[in-house]
């Protein structure tokens, strides 16, 4: 998806991931030949490895001709309560026969009755833009609070050409324009209800809330109060404003929402283009040129005036959806990087584990393990402040280890580890990954999965820290345009363990175009092809739902892949079936279920087509509600 230039700020039909990747390519700082030599020697030695469910490694060669563990066709089929659907290339949503879908919420839909209804001519009312459902829906979680069903959902970014359609190029021309863009991002908390006409937002619910780029936040954990986090407006280094580029989601066992700040770097720029920026900005892609020009009207985003402000973004933020007056908390103990999502699970002794991917080419996979034990009803206020952050190191033999990031292992202070986490992870030799997107933890087996969406620089260029990106391990294809899903099994079936074994659940590909490793693993065939796995979520039955954010041109390497989609995968068999297709130019991202599990809510982000309002309208990111026609549970 490297089709964007630095000058082009038109996101229509593109995810922010693809935009950021094209805009800030990793520097070529180490020897190209050295990297390729290393890649080729490892590839020649090992071939591609795909392992069966925790079994011994099967060296399959570059054709990946083996299969995951085998079961009967009937047993495999019984896990799927739907008939797989074909690809689509049109401008709407498709689900299997026997299922229905409807729109729950669209960008611009009022959350409060004093908000002005959406107007396609203006891209929505500016004055009440903090009272409506925001733009670019992403990760979401549903909570049941006092008998009410409440969805907390991210709004990752804005497309200014849609939000400010009457501005030249969508460029903000005033502080008011900037404020409108800031208001449409962040998080929505909204009550939803199902009536005779289906699902709707409960307008004016006392639990409805918008959290945006100006909402007061508290910084907690090892970096809170450190000089790196102090600004002129906040000399304490503990109180920031806003949450940025909210991508994937998570939920804690105590009922709070976790929103993950991903490509935060793009919000910061400099009004003084000649300003000397700190060297460490490079690792995070922070430069003098911002995406939205906030800095021209809002000095907080001007790094020539506020060089510490970017240190206050790039975190996992905890939000209490049951209290609209609560102050969201930025949990610095979970590290600062381009956070995708936050998948939680408890250790055998009740500590909290949070798995997290850093979505950038050649960056890393992390987990946080709390020091304290979670007890229902107990004090949870510091569980995500005190603990150990680990980073994954994968070995080519199917084993791996979580390496603790501590002052002893990194030579950095706890605060520095929390702020410059990527640097700390590089110091311990973490494995450079093919862009870790969502992590999902299986609720019925001791295993977790991470979508490695793609990495067209694998084996070609180092990451932004200069770490080599050799072909091998869970990243077995050079110039990997398709992506794969890696799975790991913690030692002793305990997510507290520092040891694990791993395999690849699937390698996406195209067996109709390629006969080599780029065909994908054996569980990929012409009836379930996809590229760029991204969103992932398990249902209660242990079925893995996979959402894509890839190339939907349906041509060349991607012929037969169609629009972005959602598939279901069976961890036991490796079988994968297509369940839903999105409108052309959209990404399918975000998944949660109603309290009775009879509805699944699916996010449709940045449709390039006039979805869902039809011809002549702006494409509006939307949440759709999917049900079975017989109202049986859907996960
Ligand atoms: Fe916002 Fe990496 O997806
Ligand atoms: Ca994503
Ligand atoms: Ca993505």
Short mmCIF file of N, CA, C and O and ligand atoms in Angstrom, two decimals, residues 17 138 156 247 262 340 359 435 437 534, ligand 1:
data_model
loop_
_atom_site.label_atom_id
_atom_site.label_comp_id
_atom_site.label_asym_id
_atom_site.label_seq_id
_atom_site.Cartn_x
_atom_site.Cartn_y
_atom_site.Cartn_z
N UNK A 17 -2.46 3.38 9.19
CA UNK A 17 -1.26 2.55 9.16
C UNK A 17 -0.54 2.67 7.83
O UNK A 17 0.67 2.89 7.77
N UNK A 138 -12.80 2.26 15.32
CA UNK A 138 -11.77 1.20 15.39
C UNK A 138 -12.09 0.27 16.56
O UNK A 138 -13.26 -0.11 16.74
N UNK A 156 -9.96 6.54 15.34
CA UNK A 156 -8.52 6.53 15.20
C UNK A 156 -7.95 7.83 14.63
O UNK A 156 -6.97 8.36 15.13
N UNK A 247 -6.38 3.24 18.36
CA UNK A 247 -6.44 2.16 17.38
C UNK A 247 -7.20 0.97 17.95
O UNK A 247 -8.40 0.96 17.99
N UNK A 262 -1.72 4.80 18.81
CA UNK A 262 -0.85 4.20 17.80
C UNK A 262 0.03 5.26 17.11
O UNK A 262 1.05 5.65 17.67
N UNK A 340 -0.97 -1.05 19.27
CA UNK A 340 -2.09 -1.53 18.46
C UNK A 340 -3.29 -1.83 19.36
O UNK A 340 -4.27 -1.13 19.35
N UNK A 359 2.91 -1.56 16.19
CA UNK A 359 2.69 -1.69 14.75
C UNK A 359 3.58 -0.75 13.94
O UNK A 359 3.18 0.36 13.59
N UNK A 435 5.33 -6.03 11.66
CA UNK A 435 4.25 -5.10 12.05
C UNK A 435 3.19 -5.78 12.92
O UNK A 435 2.10 -6.13 12.46
N UNK A 437 0.10 -6.28 14.83
CA UNK A 437 -1.19 -5.61 15.03
C UNK A 437 -1.84 -6.25 16.26
O UNK A 437 -1.20 -6.41 17.28
N UNK A 534 -5.30 -8.05 10.72
CA UNK A 534 -5.09 -6.87 11.58
C UNK A 534 -5.90 -7.05 12.87
O UNK A 534 -5.39 -7.53 13.87
FE1 LIG B 1 -4.44 1.33 13.67
FE2 LIG B 1 -2.02 -0.81 13.18
O1 LIG B 1 -3.73 -0.30 13.10
#
